[in-house]
mmCIF file of C-alpha atoms in Angstrom:
data_model
loop_
_atom_site.group_PDB
_atom_site.id
_atom_site.type_symbol
_atom_site.label_atom_id
_atom_site.label_comp_id
_atom_site.label_asym_id
_atom_site.label_seq_id
_atom_site.Cartn_x
_atom_site.Cartn_y
_atom_site.Cartn_z
ATOM 1 C CA GLY A 1 95.582 61.698 -122.022
ATOM 2 C CA MET A 2 96.630 64.947 -120.407
ATOM 3 C CA THR A 3 99.110 67.589 -121.442
ATOM 4 C CA LYS A 4 101.690 68.868 -118.970
ATOM 5 C CA ALA A 5 99.421 71.860 -118.301
ATOM 6 C CA ASP A 6 96.481 69.512 -117.680
ATOM 7 C CA LEU A 7 98.524 67.552 -115.126
ATOM 8 C CA VAL A 8 99.375 70.752 -113.261
ATOM 9 C CA ASN A 9 95.835 72.134 -113.433
ATOM 10 C CA ASN A 10 93.922 68.918 -112.732
ATOM 11 C CA LEU A 11 96.195 67.105 -110.286
ATOM 12 C CA GLY A 12 98.665 69.689 -109.058
ATOM 13 C CA THR A 13 96.101 72.168 -107.815
ATOM 14 C CA ILE A 14 94.467 69.532 -105.639
ATOM 15 C CA ALA A 15 97.823 68.264 -104.407
ATOM 16 C CA LYS A 16 98.727 71.735 -103.197
ATOM 17 C CA SER A 17 95.409 72.381 -101.501
ATOM 18 C CA GLY A 18 93.180 69.605 -100.298
ATOM 19 C CA THR A 19 95.489 66.631 -99.963
ATOM 20 C CA LYS A 20 97.639 68.029 -97.199
ATOM 21 C CA SER A 21 94.608 69.220 -95.272
ATOM 22 C CA PHE A 22 92.913 65.856 -95.724
ATOM 23 C CA MET A 23 95.961 63.888 -94.588
ATOM 24 C CA GLU A 24 96.346 66.168 -91.555
ATOM 25 C CA ALA A 25 92.685 65.675 -90.679
ATOM 26 C CA LEU A 26 93.076 61.892 -90.965
ATOM 27 C CA SER A 27 96.153 61.979 -88.719
ATOM 28 C CA ALA A 28 94.148 63.941 -86.174
ATOM 29 C CA GLY A 29 91.502 61.206 -86.127
ATOM 30 C CA ALA A 30 88.978 62.496 -88.676
ATOM 31 C CA ASP A 31 86.591 60.015 -90.231
ATOM 32 C CA ILE A 32 87.701 58.835 -93.661
ATOM 33 C CA SER A 33 84.233 59.557 -95.021
ATOM 34 C CA MET A 34 85.189 63.252 -94.910
ATOM 35 C CA ILE A 35 87.312 62.904 -98.071
ATOM 36 C CA GLY A 36 84.641 64.539 -100.237
ATOM 37 C CA GLN A 37 84.845 67.727 -98.169
ATOM 38 C CA PHE A 38 88.408 68.272 -99.336
ATOM 39 C CA GLY A 39 87.710 67.787 -103.055
ATOM 40 C CA VAL A 40 90.289 65.017 -103.221
ATOM 41 C CA GLY A 41 88.478 61.885 -104.415
ATOM 42 C CA PHE A 42 91.482 60.937 -106.561
ATOM 43 C CA TYR A 43 93.667 61.242 -103.497
ATOM 44 C CA SER A 44 91.911 58.409 -101.701
ATOM 45 C CA ALA A 45 94.678 56.399 -103.386
ATOM 46 C CA TYR A 46 96.960 57.604 -100.568
ATOM 47 C CA LEU A 47 94.960 55.581 -98.095
ATOM 48 C CA VAL A 48 96.669 52.481 -99.496
ATOM 49 C CA ALA A 49 99.664 53.933 -101.375
ATOM 50 C CA ASP A 50 102.780 55.809 -100.295
ATOM 51 C CA LYS A 51 103.335 57.265 -103.749
ATOM 52 C CA VAL A 52 101.268 57.790 -106.901
ATOM 53 C CA GLU A 53 102.550 58.254 -110.431
ATOM 54 C CA VAL A 54 100.362 59.378 -113.314
ATOM 55 C CA VAL A 55 101.869 58.740 -116.747
ATOM 56 C CA SER A 56 99.968 60.638 -119.418
ATOM 57 C CA LYS A 57 100.264 61.250 -123.158
ATOM 58 C CA HIS A 58 98.090 63.718 -125.038
ATOM 59 C CA ASN A 59 98.159 63.906 -128.837
ATOM 60 C CA ASP A 60 99.318 67.535 -128.658
ATOM 61 C CA ASP A 61 102.132 66.985 -126.126
ATOM 62 C CA GLU A 62 104.903 64.638 -125.038
ATOM 63 C CA THR A 63 104.545 61.932 -122.372
ATOM 64 C CA TYR A 64 104.822 63.299 -118.825
ATOM 65 C CA ILE A 65 104.960 61.684 -115.394
ATOM 66 C CA TRP A 66 103.301 63.412 -112.438
ATOM 67 C CA THR A 67 104.527 62.073 -109.067
ATOM 68 C CA SER A 68 103.411 62.817 -105.524
ATOM 69 C CA SER A 69 103.730 61.271 -102.084
ATOM 70 C CA ALA A 70 100.706 63.175 -100.699
ATOM 71 C CA GLY A 71 102.713 65.721 -98.749
ATOM 72 C CA GLY A 72 101.252 68.616 -100.700
ATOM 73 C CA SER A 73 104.024 68.669 -103.297
ATOM 74 C CA PHE A 74 104.481 66.988 -106.660
ATOM 75 C CA THR A 75 106.912 66.758 -109.552
ATOM 76 C CA ILE A 76 106.321 66.544 -113.273
ATOM 77 C CA HIS A 77 108.963 65.434 -115.727
ATOM 78 C CA GLN A 78 109.014 64.470 -119.369
ATOM 79 C CA ASP A 79 109.189 60.730 -119.890
ATOM 80 C CA ASP A 80 111.763 59.988 -122.565
ATOM 81 C CA ASP A 81 112.635 56.429 -121.544
ATOM 82 C CA ALA A 82 109.380 54.708 -120.626
ATOM 83 C CA GLU A 83 107.246 52.375 -122.622
ATOM 84 C CA ASP A 84 105.159 53.936 -125.336
ATOM 85 C CA ILE A 85 101.632 54.267 -123.991
ATOM 86 C CA GLY A 86 100.414 55.727 -127.287
ATOM 87 C CA ARG A 87 97.935 58.135 -125.806
ATOM 88 C CA GLY A 88 95.983 58.047 -122.585
ATOM 89 C CA THR A 89 96.775 57.907 -118.907
ATOM 90 C CA LYS A 90 98.208 55.208 -116.666
ATOM 91 C CA ILE A 91 98.080 55.445 -112.870
ATOM 92 C CA ILE A 92 100.668 53.574 -110.794
ATOM 93 C CA LEU A 93 100.138 53.070 -107.065
ATOM 94 C CA TYR A 94 103.101 52.196 -104.853
ATOM 95 C CA LEU A 95 101.207 50.295 -102.160
ATOM 96 C CA ARG A 96 101.997 50.672 -98.481
ATOM 97 C CA GLU A 97 103.589 47.563 -97.016
ATOM 98 C CA ARG A 98 100.435 46.433 -95.247
ATOM 99 C CA TYR A 99 98.461 46.594 -98.518
ATOM 100 C CA ASP A 100 100.957 44.899 -100.810
ATOM 101 C CA ARG A 101 98.913 41.693 -100.971
ATOM 102 C CA VAL A 102 95.369 41.228 -102.146
ATOM 103 C CA PRO A 103 93.411 39.025 -99.727
ATOM 104 C CA ARG A 104 92.609 35.706 -101.343
ATOM 105 C CA GLY A 105 89.926 34.609 -98.887
ATOM 106 C CA LYS A 106 89.952 32.278 -95.922
ATOM 107 C CA GLU A 107 92.292 29.345 -95.894
ATOM 108 C CA THR A 108 90.755 25.993 -95.005
#
């Protein structure tokens, strides 16, 4: 799991820098294969999700939730009410409407 400082340093720095530039480039018609140039591999989640939450618990810190909608900003708040994840990290994707179903194959 990550501490609050880890969330800011590992996810927040990228959210403030590369994500916005990447999303702007995509909107302008850039090829999706360019994602590596922005240092935002984690942020490929925004290709299918409107919002991402990262719930993380480190042994030396409380449980925190990092939330971003890919606009270059994020929030972090202490999670007092959620399920106990023990330690570790859980990533929650809020899928865009067109991706809310997993294809099951061709119907016959």
